[in-house]
Coordinates of C-alpha atoms in Angstrom, one line a residue:
Chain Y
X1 CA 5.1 -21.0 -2.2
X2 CA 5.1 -18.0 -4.1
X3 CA 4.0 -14.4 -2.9
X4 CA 3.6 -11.5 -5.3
X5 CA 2.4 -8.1 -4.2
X6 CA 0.7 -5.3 -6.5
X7 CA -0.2 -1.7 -5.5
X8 CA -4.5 -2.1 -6.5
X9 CA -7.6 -0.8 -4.6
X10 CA -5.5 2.2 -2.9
X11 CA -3.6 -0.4 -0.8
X12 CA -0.9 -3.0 -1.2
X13 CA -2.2 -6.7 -2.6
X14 CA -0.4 -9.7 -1.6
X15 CA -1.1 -13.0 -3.3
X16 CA 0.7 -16.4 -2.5
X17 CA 0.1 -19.6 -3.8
X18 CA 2.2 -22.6 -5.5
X19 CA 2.0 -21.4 -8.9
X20 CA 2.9 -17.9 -10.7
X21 CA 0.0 -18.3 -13.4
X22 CA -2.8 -18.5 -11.1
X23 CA -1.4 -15.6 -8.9
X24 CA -1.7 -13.9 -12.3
X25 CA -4.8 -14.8 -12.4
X26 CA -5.8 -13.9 -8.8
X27 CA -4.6 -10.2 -9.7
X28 CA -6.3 -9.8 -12.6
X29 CA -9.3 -10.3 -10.8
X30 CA -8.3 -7.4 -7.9
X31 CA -7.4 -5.4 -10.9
X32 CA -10.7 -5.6 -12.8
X33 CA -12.8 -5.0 -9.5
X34 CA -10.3 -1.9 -9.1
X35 CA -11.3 -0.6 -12.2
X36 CA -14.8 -1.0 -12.3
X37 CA -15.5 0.4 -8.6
X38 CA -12.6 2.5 -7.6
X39 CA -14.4 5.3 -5.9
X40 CA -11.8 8.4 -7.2
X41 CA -11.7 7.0 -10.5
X42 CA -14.4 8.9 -12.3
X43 CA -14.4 6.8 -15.5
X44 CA -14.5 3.3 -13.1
X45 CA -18.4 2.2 -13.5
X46 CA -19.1 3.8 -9.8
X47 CA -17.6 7.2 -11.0
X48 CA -19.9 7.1 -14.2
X49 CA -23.1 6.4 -11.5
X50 CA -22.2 8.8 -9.1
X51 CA -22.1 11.3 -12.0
X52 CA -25.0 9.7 -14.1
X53 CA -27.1 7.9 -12.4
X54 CA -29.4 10.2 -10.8
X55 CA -30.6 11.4 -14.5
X56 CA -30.1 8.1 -16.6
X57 CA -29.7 4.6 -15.6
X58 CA -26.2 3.3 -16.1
X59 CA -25.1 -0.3 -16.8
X60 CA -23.3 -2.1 -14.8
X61 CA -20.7 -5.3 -15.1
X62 CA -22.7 -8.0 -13.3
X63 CA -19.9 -7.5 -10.5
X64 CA -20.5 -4.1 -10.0
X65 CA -24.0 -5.0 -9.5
X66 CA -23.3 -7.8 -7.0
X67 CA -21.4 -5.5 -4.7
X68 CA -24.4 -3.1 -4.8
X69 CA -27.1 -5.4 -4.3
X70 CA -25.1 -6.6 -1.6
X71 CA -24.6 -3.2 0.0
X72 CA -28.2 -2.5 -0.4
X73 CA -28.8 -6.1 1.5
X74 CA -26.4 -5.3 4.4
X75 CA -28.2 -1.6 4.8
X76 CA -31.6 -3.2 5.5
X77 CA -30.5 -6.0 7.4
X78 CA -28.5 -3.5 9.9
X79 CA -31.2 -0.5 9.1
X80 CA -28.8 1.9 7.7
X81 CA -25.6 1.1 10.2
X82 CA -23.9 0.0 6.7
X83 CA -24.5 2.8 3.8
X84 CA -22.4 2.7 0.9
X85 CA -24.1 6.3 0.1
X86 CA -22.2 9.1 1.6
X87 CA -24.1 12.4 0.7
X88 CA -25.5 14.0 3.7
X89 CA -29.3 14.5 2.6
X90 CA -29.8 11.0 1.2
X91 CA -28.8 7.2 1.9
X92 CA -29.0 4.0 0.5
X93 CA -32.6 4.2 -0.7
X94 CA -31.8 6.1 -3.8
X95 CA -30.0 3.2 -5.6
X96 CA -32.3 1.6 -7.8
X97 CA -30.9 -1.5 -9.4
X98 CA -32.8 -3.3 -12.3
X99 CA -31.3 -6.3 -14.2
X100 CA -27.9 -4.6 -15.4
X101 CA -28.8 -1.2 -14.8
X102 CA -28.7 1.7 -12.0
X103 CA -30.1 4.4 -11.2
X104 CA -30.1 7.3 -8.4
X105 CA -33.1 8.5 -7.6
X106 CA -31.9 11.4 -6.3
X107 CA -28.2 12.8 -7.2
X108 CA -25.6 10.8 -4.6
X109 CA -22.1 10.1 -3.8
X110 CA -21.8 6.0 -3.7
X111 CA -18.6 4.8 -2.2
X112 CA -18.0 1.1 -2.2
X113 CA -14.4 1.4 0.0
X114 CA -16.3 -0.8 2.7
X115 CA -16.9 -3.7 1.0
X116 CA -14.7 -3.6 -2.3
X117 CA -11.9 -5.3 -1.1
X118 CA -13.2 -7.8 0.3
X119 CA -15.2 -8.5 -2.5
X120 CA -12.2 -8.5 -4.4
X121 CA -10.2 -10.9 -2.6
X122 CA -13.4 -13.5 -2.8
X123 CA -13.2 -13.3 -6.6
X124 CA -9.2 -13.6 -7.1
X125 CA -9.3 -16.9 -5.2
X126 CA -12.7 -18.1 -7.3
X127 CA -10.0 -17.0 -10.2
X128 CA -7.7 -18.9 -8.5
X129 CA -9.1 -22.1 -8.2
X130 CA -10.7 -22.4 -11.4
X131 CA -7.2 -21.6 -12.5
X132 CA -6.4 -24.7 -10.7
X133 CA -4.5 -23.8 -7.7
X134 CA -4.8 -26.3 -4.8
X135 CA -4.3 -23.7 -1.9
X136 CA -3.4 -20.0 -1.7
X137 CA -3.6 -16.6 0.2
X138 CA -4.9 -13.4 -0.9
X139 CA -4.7 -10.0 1.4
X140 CA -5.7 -6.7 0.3
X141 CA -4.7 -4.2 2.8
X142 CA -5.6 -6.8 5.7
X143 CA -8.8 -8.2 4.1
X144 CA -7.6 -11.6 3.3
X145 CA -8.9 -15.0 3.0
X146 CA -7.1 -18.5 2.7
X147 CA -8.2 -21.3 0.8
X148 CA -7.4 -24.8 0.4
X149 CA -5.9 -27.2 3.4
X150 CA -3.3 -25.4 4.6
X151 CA -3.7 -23.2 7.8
X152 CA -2.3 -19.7 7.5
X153 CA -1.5 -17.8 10.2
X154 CA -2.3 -13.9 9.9
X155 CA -1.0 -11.6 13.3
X156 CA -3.6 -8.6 13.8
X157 CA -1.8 -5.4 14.6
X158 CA -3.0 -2.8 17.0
X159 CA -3.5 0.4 14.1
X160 CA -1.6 3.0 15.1
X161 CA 2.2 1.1 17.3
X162 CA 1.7 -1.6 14.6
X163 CA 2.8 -4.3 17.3
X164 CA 1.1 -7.5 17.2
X165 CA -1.9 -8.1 19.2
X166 CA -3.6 -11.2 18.0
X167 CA -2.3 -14.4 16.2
X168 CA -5.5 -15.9 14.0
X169 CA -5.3 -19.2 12.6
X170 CA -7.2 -19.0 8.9
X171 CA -8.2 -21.9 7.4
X172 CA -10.7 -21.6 4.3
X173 CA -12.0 -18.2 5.7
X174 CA -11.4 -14.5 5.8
X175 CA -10.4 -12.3 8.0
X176 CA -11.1 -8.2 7.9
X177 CA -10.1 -5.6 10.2
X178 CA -11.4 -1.8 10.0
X179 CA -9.0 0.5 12.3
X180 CA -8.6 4.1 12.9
X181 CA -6.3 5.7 10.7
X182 CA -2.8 6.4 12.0
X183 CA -3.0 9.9 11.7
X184 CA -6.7 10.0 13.4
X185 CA -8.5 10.0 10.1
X186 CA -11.1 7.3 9.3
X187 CA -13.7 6.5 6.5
X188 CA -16.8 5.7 8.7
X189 CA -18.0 7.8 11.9
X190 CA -15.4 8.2 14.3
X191 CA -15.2 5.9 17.5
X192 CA -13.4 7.0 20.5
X193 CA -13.5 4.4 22.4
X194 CA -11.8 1.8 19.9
X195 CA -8.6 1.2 17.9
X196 CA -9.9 -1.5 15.5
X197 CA -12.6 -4.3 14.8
X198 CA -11.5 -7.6 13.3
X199 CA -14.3 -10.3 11.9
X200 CA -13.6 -13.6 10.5
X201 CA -16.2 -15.0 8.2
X202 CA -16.6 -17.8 5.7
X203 CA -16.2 -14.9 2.7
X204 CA -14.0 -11.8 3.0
X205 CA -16.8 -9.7 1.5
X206 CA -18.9 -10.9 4.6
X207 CA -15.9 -10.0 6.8
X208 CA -15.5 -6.6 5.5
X209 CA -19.1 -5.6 5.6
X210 CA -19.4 -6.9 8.8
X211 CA -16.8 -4.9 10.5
X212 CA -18.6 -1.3 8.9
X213 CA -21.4 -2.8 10.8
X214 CA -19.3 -3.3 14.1
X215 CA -17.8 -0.1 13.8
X216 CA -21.1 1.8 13.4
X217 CA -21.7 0.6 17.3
X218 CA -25.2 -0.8 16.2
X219 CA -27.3 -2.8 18.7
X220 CA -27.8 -5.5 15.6
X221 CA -24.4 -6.3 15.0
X222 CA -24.3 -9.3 17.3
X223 CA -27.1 -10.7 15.8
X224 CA -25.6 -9.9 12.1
X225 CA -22.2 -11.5 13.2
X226 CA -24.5 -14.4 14.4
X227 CA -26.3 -15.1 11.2
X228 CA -23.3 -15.5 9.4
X229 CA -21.5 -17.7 11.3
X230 CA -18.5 -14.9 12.2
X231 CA -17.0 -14.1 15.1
X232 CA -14.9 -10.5 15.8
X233 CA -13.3 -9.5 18.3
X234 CA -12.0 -5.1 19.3
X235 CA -9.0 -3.5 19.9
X236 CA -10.5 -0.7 22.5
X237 CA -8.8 2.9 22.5
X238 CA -6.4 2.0 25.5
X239 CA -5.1 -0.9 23.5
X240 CA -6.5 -3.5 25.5
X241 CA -8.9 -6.5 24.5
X242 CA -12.6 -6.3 23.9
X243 CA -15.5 -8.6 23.0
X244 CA -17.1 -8.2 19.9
X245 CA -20.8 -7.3 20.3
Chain E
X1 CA -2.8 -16.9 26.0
X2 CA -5.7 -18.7 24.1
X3 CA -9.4 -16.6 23.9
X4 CA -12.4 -18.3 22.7
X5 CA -11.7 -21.0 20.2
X6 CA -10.4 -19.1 17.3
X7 CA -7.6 -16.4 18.0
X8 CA -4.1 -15.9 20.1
X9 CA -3.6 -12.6 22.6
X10 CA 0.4 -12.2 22.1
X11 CA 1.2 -11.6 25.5
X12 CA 2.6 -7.6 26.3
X13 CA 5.5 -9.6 27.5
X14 CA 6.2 -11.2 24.0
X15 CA 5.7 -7.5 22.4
X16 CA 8.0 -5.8 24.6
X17 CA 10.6 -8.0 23.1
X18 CA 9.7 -7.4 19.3
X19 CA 12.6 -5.5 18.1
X20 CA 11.1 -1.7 17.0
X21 CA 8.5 -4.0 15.1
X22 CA 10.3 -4.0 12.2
X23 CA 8.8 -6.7 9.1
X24 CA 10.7 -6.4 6.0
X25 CA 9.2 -9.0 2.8
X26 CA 11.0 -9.9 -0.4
X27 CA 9.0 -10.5 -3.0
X28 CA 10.9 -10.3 -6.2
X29 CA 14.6 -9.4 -7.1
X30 CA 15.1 -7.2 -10.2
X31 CA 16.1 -10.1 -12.8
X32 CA 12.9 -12.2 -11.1
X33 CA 11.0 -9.1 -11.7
X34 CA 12.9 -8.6 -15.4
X35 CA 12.0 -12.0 -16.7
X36 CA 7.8 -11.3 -15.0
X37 CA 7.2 -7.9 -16.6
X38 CA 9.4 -8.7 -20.1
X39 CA 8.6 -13.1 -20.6
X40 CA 11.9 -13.8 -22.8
X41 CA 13.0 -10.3 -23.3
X42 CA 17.0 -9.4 -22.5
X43 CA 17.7 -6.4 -21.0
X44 CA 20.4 -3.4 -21.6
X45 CA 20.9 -1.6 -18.8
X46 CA 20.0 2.1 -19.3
X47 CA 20.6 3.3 -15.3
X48 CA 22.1 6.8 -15.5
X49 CA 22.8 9.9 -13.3
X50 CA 19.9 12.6 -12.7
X51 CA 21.9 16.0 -13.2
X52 CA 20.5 18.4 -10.5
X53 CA 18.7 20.5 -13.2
X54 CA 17.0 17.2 -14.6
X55 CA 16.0 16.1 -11.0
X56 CA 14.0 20.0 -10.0
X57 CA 12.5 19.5 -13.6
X58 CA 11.0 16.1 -12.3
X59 CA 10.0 17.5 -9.1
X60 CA 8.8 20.3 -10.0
X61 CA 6.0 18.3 -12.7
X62 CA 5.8 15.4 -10.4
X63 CA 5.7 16.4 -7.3
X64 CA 8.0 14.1 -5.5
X65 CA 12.0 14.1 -5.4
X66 CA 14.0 12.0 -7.7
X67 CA 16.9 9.5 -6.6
X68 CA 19.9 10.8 -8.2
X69 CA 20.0 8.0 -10.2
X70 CA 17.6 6.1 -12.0
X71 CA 17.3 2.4 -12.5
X72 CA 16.5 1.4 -16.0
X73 CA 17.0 -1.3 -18.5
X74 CA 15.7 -1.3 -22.3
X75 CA 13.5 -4.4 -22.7
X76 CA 14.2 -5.6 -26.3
X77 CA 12.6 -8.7 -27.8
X78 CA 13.2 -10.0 -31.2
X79 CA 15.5 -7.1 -32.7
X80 CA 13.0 -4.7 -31.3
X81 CA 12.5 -2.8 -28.1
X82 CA 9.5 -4.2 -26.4
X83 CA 9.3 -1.2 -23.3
X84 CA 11.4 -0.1 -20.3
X85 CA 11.8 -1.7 -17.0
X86 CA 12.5 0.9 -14.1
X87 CA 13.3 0.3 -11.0
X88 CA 12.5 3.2 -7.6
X89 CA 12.3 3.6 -4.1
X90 CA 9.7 5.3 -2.2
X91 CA 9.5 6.5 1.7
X92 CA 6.7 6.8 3.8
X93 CA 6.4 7.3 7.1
X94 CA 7.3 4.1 8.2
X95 CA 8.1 2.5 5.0
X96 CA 10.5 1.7 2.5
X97 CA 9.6 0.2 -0.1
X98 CA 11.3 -0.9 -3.7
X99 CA 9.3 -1.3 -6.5
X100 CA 9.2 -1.8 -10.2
X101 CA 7.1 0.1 -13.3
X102 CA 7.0 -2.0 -17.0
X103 CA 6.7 0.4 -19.3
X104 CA 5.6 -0.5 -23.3
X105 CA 7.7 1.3 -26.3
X106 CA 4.8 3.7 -26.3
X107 CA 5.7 4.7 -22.8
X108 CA 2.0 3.6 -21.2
X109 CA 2.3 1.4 -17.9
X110 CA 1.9 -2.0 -18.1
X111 CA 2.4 -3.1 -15.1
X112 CA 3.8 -2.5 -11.7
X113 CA 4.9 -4.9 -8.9
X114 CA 6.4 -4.5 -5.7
X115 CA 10.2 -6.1 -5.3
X116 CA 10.9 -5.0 -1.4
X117 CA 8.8 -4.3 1.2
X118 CA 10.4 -2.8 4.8
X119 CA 9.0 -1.0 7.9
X120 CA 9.5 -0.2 11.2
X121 CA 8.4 1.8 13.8
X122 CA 11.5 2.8 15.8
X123 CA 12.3 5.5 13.3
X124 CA 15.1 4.0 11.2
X125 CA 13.1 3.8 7.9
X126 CA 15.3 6.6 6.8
X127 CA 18.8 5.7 8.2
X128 CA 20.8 4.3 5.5
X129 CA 22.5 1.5 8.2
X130 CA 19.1 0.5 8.8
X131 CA 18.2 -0.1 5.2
X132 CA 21.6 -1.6 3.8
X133 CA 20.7 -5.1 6.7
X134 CA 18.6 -6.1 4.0
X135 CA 20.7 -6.0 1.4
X136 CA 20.9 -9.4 -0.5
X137 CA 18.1 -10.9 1.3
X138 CA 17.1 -13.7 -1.5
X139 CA 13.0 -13.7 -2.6
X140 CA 11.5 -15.9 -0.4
X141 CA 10.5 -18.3 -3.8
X142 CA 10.7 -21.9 -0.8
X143 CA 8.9 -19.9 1.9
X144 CA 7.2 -22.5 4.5
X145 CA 4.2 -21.6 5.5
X146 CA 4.2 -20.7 8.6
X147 CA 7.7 -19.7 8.8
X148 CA 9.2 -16.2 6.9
X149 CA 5.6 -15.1 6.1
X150 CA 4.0 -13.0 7.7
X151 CA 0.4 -12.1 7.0
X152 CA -0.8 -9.3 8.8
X153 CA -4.4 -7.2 9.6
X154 CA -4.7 -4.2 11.5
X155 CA -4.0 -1.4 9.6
X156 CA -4.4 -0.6 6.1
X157 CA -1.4 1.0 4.3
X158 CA -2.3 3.5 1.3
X159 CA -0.3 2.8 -1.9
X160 CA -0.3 6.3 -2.7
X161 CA 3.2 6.4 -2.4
X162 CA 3.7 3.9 -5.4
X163 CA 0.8 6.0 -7.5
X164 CA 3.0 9.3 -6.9
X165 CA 6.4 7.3 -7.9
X166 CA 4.7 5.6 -11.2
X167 CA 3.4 9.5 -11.6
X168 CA 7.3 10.9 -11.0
X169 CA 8.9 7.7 -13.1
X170 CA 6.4 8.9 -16.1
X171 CA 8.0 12.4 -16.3
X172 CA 11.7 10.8 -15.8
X173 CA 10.3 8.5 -18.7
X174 CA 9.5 11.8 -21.0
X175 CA 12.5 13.3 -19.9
X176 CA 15.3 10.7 -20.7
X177 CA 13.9 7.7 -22.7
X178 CA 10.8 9.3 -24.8
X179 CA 13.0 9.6 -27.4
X180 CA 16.1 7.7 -27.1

């Protein structure tokens, strides 16, 4: 086995397989879903939108779209918990997407942190295999998904001692954690009383989505988790165990 | 202690014993990384001493501190110099981490790739005793799964540290190769 690791989507990507081609390959896909949706990179497709979109539509790569759509998808199924919009007076109702293009029906900050990397990792290893490779492991800043027969173990780490917690077997499905910054900071709503949510899913955009979700402490995330087939788990604020939902 | 069907607690116990959870990974070393960035290229080696007034010149544009010296090796393919390969180190918090920047004859990036990876958090990330244990540790190229990798989730380190370096190797770029 092979690992590589590249500095892409604000965070350090690992990638191991059997061959260094289709690691090549794997990256190239993180790469292009860095450019096109890196949220401080205003010429990145979700830069252009967030600067555009609200007075002409923009197009989109047909990934950029994806992500969106799915966004849009996870904000009505949990009624807002997830919101890839981050302005204060609007939400994810003003994103208007048609075919290949966007628009912003009023002026809006879109953010796609939540759900990028996983989305990412998903299409290195679709790069992967077409590539060819047999089995292999991508992780993006602890998003990460195996695929192929092998069964690869991934320890989860409590956020802020870094000292292993859990020990997850993966085995053709992802694995996502969303944690409390080190310093305090986070990107969603703060939670006192937890350290960290983990999901496992089939897909690690699933995963990552799913653990916004979690964090956002809505009634409907059992019920999400349920319908697709994941199971989390919490790391609560005095570093002891808790159920997921 | 097994929960539910699908993950492992790791008993306090077990923790307790983990030594200042220190995780150091070897990805590449520098010829690996050499014959990755520059396919068929040979290399000169370029490395030279920062003078102090050289090292405040890159600080002061970049923003971070320079080594006192800097890692570099001409690329050259067919006669002609195909880019720059440097080598740097930076320190976080609770990482140390060595990494390397391809750079084209034009001086653009090509790529970047990370050779060393180290952390702990007992403090030693900037004792040089610390560091110099891992000297010589081979890339882990017949790594058995399962064994000498460690895949981890928890907490999700920024790479802003490498952006600042490629930023601070850009202006030591300018400085001393731009027109050598």
């Amino acid at each position: 086995m092979i690992r590589r690791c590249r500095p892409l989507l604000g965070t350090y990507v690992e990638i191991t397989s059997e061959d260094i081609a289709t690691i090549d390959r794997g990256f190239e896909a993180v790469a292009r879903v860095h450019a096109l949706m890196s949220a401080h990179d205003a010429h990145s497709e979700i830069g252009r939108l967030n600067r555009e979109g609200h007075w002409k539509p923009v197009h989109l790569h047909e990934w950029t779209c994806e992500v969106l759509l799915r966004s849009l998808d996870w904000s009505r199924r949990s009624h807002g918990a997830f919101d890839v919009v981050r302005s204060a007076d609007t939400d994810w109702r003003v994103v208007r997407i048609d075919g290949d293009l966007a628009t912003l029906a009023a002026p809006a900050r879109i953010d796609l942190g939540g759900i990028a990397k996983g989305f990412a990792v998903d299409r290195a290893v679709d790069a992967m295999v077409l590539a060819g490779a047999r089995h292999g492991f991508v992780n993006a800043g602890g998003d990460c998904r195996a695929f192929g027969d092998p069964i690869w173990p991934v320890i989860v780490v409590e956020p802020t001692t870094r000292a292993p917690f859990a020990e997850i077997q993966l085995c053709n499905n992802a694995l996502a954690t969303s944690a409390v910054h080190p310093d305090g900071r986070t990107n969603q709503l703060d939670r006192s009383d937890l350290l960290s949510v983990t999901v496992r899913a089939d897909t690690a955009c699933d995963a990552d989505a799913l653990t916004k979700v979690m964090w956002s402490g809505t009634s409907l995330a059992a019920g999400l988790l349920a319908d697709c087939g994941a199971t989390a788990f919490a790391i609560r604020a005095d570093g002891k165990f808790a159920k997921a939902a | 202690m097994r929960h539910s069907d699908w993950f492992t607690l790791i008993p306090a116990a077990i923790v307790a014993t983990v030594p200042a959870n220190a995780h150091a990974t070897v990805y590449m070393s520098v010829q690996q990384a050499q014959q990755a960035m520059f396919p068929g290229a040979t290399f000169a080696d370029r490395s030279a001493n920062l003078t102090d007034p050289q090292r405040k010149a890159i600080a002061k544009a970049s923003g971070t501190s320079a080594p006192k010296n800097q890692r570099v090796w001409e690329a050259r393919v067919n006669e002609s110099r195909a880019g720059w390969l440097m080598i740097d180190r930076v320190i976080g918090k609770h990482e140390y981490i060595t990494y390397a920047v391809a750079l084209l004859a034009d001086g653009t990036v090509a790529s970047v790739e990370i050779l060393e990876y180290r952390e702990t958090y007992g403090g030693e990330v900037r004792n040089a005793n610390w560091r110099r244990q891992f000297v010589g540790k081979k890339a882990g190229q017949d790594m058995k799964l399962g064994r000498d990798i460690k895949n981890i989730s928890g907490a999700t380190l920024s790479s802003r540290n490498i952006t600042d370096g490629v930023r601070r190797l850009l202006v030591t770029y300018d400085l001393l190769l731009a027109h050598a």
